[in-house]
Tab-separated table of N, CA, C and O in Angstrom:
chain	number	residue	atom	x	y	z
A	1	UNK	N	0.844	-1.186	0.000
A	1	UNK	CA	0.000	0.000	0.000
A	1	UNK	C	0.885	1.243	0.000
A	1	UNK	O	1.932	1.295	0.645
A	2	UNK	N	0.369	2.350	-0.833
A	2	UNK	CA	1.339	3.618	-0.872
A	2	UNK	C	1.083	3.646	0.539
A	2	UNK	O	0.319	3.123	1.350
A	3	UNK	N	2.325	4.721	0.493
A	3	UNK	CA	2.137	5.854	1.951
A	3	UNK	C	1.301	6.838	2.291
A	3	UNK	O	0.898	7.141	3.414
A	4	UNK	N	1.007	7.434	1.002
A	4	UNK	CA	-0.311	8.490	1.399
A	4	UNK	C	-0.716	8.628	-0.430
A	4	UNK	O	-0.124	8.575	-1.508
A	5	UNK	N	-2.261	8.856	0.158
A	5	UNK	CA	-2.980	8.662	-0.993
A	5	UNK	C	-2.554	10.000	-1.749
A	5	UNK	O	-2.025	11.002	-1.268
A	6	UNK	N	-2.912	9.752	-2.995
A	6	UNK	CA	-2.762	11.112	-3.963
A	6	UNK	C	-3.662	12.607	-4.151
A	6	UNK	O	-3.934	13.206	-5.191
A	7	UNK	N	-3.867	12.814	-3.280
A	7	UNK	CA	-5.095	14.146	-2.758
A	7	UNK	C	-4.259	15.558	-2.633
A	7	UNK	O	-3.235	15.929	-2.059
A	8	UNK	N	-5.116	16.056	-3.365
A	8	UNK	CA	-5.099	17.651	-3.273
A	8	UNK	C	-4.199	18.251	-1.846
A	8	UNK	O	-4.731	17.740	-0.860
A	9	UNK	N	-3.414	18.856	-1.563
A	9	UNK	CA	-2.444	18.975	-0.042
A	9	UNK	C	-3.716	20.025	0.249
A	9	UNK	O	-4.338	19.856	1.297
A	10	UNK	N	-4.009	20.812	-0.408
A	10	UNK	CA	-5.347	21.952	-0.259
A	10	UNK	C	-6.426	21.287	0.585
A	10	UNK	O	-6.846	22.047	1.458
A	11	UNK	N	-6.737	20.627	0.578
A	11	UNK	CA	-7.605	19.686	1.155
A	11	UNK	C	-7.161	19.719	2.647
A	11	UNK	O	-8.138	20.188	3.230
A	12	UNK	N	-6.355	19.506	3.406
A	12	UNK	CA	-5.726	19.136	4.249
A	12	UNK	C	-4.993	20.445	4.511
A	12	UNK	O	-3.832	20.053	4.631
A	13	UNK	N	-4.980	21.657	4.659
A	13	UNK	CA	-4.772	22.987	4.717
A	13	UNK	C	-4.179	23.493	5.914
A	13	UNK	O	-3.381	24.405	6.127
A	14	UNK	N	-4.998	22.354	6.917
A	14	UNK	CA	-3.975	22.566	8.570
A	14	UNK	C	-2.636	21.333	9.105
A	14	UNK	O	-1.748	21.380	9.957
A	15	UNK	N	-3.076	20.300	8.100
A	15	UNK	CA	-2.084	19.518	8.328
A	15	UNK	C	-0.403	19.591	7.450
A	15	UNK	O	-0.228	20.531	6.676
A	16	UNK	N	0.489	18.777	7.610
A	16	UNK	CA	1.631	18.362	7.453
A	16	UNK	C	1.647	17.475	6.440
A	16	UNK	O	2.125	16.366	6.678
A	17	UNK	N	1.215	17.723	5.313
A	17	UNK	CA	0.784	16.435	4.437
A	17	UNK	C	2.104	15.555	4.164
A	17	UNK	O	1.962	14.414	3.724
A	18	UNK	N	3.273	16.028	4.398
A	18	UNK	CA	4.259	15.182	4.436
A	18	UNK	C	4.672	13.741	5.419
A	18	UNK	O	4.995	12.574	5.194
A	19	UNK	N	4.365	14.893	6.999
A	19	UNK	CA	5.280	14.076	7.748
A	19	UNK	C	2.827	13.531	8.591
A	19	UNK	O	2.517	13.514	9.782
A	20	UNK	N	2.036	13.295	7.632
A	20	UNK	CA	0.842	13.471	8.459
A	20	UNK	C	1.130	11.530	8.105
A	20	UNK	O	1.824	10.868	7.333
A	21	UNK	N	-0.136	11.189	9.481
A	21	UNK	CA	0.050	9.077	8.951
A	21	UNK	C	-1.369	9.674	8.562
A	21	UNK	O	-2.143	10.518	9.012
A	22	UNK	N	-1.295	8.643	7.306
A	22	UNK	CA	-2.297	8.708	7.108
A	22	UNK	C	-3.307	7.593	7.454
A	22	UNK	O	-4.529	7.703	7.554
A	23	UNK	N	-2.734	6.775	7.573
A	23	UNK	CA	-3.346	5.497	7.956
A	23	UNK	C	-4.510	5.644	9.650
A	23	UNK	O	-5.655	5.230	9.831
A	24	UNK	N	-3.730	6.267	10.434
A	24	UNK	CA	-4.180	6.575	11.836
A	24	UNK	C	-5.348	8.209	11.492
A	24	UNK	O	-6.335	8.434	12.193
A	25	UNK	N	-5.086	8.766	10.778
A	25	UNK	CA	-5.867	10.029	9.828
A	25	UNK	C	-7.280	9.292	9.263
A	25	UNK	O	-8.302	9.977	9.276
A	26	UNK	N	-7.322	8.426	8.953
A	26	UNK	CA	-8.401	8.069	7.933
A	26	UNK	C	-9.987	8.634	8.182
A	26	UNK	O	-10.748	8.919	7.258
A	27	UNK	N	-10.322	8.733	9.619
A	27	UNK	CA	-11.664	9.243	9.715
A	27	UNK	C	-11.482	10.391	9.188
A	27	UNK	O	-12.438	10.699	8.475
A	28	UNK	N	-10.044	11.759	9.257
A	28	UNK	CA	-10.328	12.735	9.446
A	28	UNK	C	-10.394	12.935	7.300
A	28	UNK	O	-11.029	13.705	6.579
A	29	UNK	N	-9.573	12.008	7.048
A	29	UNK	CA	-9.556	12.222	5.686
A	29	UNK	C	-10.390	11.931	4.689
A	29	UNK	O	-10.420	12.445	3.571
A	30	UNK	N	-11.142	10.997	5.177
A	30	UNK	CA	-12.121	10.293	4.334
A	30	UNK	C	-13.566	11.470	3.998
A	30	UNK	O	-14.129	11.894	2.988
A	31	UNK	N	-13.774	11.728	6.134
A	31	UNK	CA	-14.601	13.148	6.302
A	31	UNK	C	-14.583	14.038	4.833
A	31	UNK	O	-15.458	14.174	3.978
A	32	UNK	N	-13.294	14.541	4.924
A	32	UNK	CA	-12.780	15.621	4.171
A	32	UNK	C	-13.097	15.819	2.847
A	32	UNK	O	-13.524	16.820	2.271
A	33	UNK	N	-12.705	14.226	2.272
A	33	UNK	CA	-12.882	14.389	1.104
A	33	UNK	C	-13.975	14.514	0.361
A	33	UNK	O	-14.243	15.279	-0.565
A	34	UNK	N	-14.947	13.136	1.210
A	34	UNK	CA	-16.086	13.105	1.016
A	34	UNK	C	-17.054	14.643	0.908
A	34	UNK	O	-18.014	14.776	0.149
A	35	UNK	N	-16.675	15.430	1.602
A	35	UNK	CA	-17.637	16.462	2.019
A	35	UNK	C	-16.588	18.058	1.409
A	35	UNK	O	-16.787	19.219	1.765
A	36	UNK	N	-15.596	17.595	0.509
A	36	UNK	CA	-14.670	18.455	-0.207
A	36	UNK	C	-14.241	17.923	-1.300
A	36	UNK	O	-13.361	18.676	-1.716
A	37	UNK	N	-14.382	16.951	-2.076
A	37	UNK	CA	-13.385	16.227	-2.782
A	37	UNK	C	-14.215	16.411	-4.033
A	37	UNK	O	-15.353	16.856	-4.180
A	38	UNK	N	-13.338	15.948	-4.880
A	38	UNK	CA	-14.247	16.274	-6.716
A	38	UNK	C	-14.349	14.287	-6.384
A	38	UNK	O	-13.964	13.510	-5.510
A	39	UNK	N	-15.024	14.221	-7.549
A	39	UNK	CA	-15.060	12.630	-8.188
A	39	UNK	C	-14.014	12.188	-7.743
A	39	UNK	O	-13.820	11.566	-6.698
A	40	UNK	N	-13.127	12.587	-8.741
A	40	UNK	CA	-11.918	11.762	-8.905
A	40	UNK	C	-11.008	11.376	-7.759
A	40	UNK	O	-10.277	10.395	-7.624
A	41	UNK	N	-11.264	12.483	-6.914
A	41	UNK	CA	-10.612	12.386	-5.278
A	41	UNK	C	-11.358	11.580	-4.391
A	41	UNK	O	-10.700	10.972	-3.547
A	42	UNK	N	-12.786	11.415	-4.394
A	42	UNK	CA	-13.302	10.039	-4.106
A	42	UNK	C	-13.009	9.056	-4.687
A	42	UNK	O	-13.020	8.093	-3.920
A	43	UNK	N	-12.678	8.739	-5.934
A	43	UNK	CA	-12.172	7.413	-6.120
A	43	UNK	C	-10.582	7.357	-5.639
A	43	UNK	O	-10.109	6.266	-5.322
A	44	UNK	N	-10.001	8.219	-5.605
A	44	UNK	CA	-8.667	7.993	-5.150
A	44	UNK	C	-8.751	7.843	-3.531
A	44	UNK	O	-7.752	7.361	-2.997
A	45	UNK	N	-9.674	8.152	-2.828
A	45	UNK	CA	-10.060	7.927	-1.084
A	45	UNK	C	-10.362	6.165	-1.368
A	45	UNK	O	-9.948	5.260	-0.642
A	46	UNK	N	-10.884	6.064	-2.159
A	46	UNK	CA	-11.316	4.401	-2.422
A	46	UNK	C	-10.084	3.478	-2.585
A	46	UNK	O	-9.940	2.464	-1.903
A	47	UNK	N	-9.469	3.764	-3.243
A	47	UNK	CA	-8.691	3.310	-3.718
A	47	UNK	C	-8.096	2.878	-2.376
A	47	UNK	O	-8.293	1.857	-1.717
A	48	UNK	N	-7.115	4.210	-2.100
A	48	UNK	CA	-6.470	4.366	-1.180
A	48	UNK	C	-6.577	3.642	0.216
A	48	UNK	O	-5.602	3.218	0.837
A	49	UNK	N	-8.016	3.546	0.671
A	49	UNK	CA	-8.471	2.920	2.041
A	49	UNK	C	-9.173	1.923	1.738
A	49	UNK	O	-9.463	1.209	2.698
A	50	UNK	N	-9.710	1.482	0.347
A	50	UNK	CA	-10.606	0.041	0.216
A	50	UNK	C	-12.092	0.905	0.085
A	50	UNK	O	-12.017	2.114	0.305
A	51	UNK	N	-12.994	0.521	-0.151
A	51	UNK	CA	-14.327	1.152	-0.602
A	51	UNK	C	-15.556	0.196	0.381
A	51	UNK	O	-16.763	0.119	0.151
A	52	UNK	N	-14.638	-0.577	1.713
A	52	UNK	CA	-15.497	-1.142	2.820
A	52	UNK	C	-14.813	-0.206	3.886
A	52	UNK	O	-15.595	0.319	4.680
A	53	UNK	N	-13.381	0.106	4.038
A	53	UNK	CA	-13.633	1.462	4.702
A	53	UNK	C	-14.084	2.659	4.706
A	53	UNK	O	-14.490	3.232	5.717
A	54	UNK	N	-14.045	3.247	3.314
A	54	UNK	CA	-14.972	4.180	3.166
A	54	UNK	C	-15.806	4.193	3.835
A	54	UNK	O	-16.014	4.930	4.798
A	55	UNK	N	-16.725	2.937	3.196
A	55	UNK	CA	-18.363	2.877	3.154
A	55	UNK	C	-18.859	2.843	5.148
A	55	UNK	O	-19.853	3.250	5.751
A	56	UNK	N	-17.560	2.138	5.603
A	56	UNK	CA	-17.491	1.888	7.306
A	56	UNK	C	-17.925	3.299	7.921
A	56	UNK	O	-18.955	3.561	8.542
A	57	UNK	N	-16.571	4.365	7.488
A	57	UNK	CA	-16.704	5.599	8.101
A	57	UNK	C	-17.966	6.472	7.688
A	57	UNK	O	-18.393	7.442	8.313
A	58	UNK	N	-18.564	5.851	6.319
A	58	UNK	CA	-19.637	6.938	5.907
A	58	UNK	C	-21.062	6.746	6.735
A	58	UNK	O	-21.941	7.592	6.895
A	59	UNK	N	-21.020	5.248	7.258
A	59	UNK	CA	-22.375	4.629	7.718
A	59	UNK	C	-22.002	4.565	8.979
A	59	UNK	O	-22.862	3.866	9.514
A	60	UNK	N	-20.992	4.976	10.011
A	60	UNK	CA	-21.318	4.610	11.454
A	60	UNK	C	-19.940	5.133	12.030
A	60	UNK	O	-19.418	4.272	12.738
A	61	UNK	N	-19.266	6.196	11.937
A	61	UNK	CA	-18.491	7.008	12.300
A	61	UNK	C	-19.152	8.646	12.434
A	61	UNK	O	-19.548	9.314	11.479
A	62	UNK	N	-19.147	8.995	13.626
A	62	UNK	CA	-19.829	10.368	14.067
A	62	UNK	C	-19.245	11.570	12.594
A	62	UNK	O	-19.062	12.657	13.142
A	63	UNK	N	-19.024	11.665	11.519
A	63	UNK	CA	-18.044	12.463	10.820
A	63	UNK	C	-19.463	13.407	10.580
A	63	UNK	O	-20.514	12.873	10.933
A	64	UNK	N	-19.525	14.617	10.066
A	64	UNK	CA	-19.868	15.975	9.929
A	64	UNK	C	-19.587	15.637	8.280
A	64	UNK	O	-18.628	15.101	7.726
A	65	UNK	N	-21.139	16.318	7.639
A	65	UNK	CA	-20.377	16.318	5.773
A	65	UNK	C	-21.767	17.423	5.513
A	65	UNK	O	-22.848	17.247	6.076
A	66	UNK	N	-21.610	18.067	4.973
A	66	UNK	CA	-23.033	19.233	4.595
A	66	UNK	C	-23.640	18.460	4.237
A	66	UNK	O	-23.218	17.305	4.181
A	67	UNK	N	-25.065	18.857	3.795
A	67	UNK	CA	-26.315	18.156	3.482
A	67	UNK	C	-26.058	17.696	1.895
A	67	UNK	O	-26.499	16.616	1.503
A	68	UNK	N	-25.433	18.446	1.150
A	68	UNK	CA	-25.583	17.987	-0.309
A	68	UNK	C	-24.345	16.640	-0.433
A	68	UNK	O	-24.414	15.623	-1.123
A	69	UNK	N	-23.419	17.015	0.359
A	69	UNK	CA	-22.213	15.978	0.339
A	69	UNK	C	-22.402	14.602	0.838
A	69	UNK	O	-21.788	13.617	0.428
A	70	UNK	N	-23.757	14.631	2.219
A	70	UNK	CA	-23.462	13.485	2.343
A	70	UNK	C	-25.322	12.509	1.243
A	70	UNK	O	-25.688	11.334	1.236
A	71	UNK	N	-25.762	13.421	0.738
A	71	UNK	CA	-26.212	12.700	0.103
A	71	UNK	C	-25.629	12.259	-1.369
A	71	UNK	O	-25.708	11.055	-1.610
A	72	UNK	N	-25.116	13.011	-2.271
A	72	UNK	CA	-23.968	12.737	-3.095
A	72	UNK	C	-23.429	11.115	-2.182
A	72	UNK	O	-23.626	10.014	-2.695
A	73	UNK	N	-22.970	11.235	-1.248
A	73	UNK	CA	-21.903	10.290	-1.037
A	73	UNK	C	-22.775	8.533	-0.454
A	73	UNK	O	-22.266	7.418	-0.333
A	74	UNK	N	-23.992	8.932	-0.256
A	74	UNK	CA	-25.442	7.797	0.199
A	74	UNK	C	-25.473	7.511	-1.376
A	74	UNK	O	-25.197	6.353	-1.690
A	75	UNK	N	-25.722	8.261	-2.243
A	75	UNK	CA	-25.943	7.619	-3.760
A	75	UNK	C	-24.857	6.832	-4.355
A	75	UNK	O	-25.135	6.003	-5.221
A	76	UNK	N	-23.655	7.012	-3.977
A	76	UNK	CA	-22.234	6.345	-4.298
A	76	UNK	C	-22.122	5.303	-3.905
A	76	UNK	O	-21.698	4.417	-4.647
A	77	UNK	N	-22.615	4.951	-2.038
A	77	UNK	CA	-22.854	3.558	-1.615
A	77	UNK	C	-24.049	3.000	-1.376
A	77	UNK	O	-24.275	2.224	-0.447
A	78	UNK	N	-25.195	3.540	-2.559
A	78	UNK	CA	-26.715	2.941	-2.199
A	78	UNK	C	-27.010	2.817	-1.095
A	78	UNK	O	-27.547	1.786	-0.690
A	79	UNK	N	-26.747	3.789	-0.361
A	79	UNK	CA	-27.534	3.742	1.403
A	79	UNK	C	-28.173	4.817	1.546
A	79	UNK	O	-27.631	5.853	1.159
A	80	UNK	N	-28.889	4.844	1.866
A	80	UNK	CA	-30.613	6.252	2.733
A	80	UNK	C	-29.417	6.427	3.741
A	80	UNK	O	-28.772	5.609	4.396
A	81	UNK	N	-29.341	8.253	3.582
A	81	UNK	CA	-28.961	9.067	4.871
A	81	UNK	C	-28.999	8.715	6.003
A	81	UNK	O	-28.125	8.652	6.868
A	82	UNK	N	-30.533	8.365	6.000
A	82	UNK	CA	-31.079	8.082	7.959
A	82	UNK	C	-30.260	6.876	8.571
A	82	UNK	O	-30.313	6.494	9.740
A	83	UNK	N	-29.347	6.253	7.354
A	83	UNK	CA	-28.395	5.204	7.896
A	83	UNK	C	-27.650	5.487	8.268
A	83	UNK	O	-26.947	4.534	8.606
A	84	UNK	N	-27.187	6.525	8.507
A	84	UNK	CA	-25.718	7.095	8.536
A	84	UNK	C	-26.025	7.798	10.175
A	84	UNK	O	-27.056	8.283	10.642
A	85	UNK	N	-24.906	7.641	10.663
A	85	UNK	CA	-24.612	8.799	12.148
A	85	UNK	C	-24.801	10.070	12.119
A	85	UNK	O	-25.455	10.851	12.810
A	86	UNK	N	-23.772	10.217	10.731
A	86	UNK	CA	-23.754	12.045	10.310
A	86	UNK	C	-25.083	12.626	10.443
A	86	UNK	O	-25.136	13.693	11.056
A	87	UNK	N	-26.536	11.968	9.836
A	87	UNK	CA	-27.388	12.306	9.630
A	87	UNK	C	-28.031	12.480	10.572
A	87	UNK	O	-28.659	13.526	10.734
A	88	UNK	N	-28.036	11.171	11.710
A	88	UNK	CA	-28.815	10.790	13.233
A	88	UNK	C	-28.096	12.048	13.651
A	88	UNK	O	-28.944	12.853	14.035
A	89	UNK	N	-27.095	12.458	13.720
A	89	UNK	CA	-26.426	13.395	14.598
A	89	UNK	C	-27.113	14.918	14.569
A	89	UNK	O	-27.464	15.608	15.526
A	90	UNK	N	-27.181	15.198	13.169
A	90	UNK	CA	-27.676	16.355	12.740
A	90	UNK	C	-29.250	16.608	13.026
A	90	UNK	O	-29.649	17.737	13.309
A	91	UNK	N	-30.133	15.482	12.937
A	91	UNK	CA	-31.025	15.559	13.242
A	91	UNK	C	-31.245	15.680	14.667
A	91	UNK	O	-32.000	16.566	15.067
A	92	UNK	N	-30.611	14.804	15.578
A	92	UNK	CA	-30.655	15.372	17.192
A	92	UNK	C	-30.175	16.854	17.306
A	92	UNK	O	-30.800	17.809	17.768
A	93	UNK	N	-29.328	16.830	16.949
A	93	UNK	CA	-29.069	18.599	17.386
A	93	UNK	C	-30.082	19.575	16.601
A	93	UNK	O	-29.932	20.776	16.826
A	94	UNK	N	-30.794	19.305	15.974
A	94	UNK	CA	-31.825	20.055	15.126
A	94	UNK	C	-30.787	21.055	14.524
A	94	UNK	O	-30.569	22.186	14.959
A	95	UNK	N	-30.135	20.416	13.372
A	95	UNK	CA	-29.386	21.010	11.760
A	95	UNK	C	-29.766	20.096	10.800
A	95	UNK	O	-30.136	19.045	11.325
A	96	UNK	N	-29.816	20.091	9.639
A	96	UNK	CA	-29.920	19.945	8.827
A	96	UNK	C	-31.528	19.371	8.269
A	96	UNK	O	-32.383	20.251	8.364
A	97	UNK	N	-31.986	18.155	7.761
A	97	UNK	CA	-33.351	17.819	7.650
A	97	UNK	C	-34.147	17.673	9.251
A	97	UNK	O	-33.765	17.430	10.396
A	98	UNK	N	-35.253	17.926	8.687
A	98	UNK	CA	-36.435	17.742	9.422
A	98	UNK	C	-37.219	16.250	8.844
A	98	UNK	O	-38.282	15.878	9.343
């Protein structure tokens, strides 16, 4: 497996993209991309971590993604929002859908 996936350093704006692990990073990167990334930088997050971790962090990791990103990213792995944490989360705190 590379050392770090091939992503925009822009993306990652507060980190060290050199000396960052990415491996121990993955919630914060996957977040990121998902909810910042073009296409092509989602398939390179896939690539990079497998497309059952992805799909892990998108469906049951507390991560934060705006409303249009994380449905974009429910159509990518055929899953309804309300599956996801991000969504349960947003809805308890009263943000995003009603």
């Amino acid at each position: 497996m590379a050392l770090k996936p091939n992503l925009p350093e822009v993306l990652f704006w507060e980190f060290n993209c050199d000396t960052m692990d990415w491996q121990r990073a993955f919630r914060t990167v996957i977040e990121r991309v998902l909810d910042r990334g073009k296409d092509q930088e989602v398939e390179e997050l896939i690539r990079f971590y497998g497309r059952d971790k992805v799909f892990e962090v998108l469906k049951e990791y507390p991560i934060y993604l705006m409303d249009h990103s994380l449905v974009k990213a429910c159509a990518l792995f055929k899953i309804n929002k309300e599956d996801t944490v991000c969504y349960k989360r947003k809805v308890a705190r009263g943000h995003g859908w009603y």
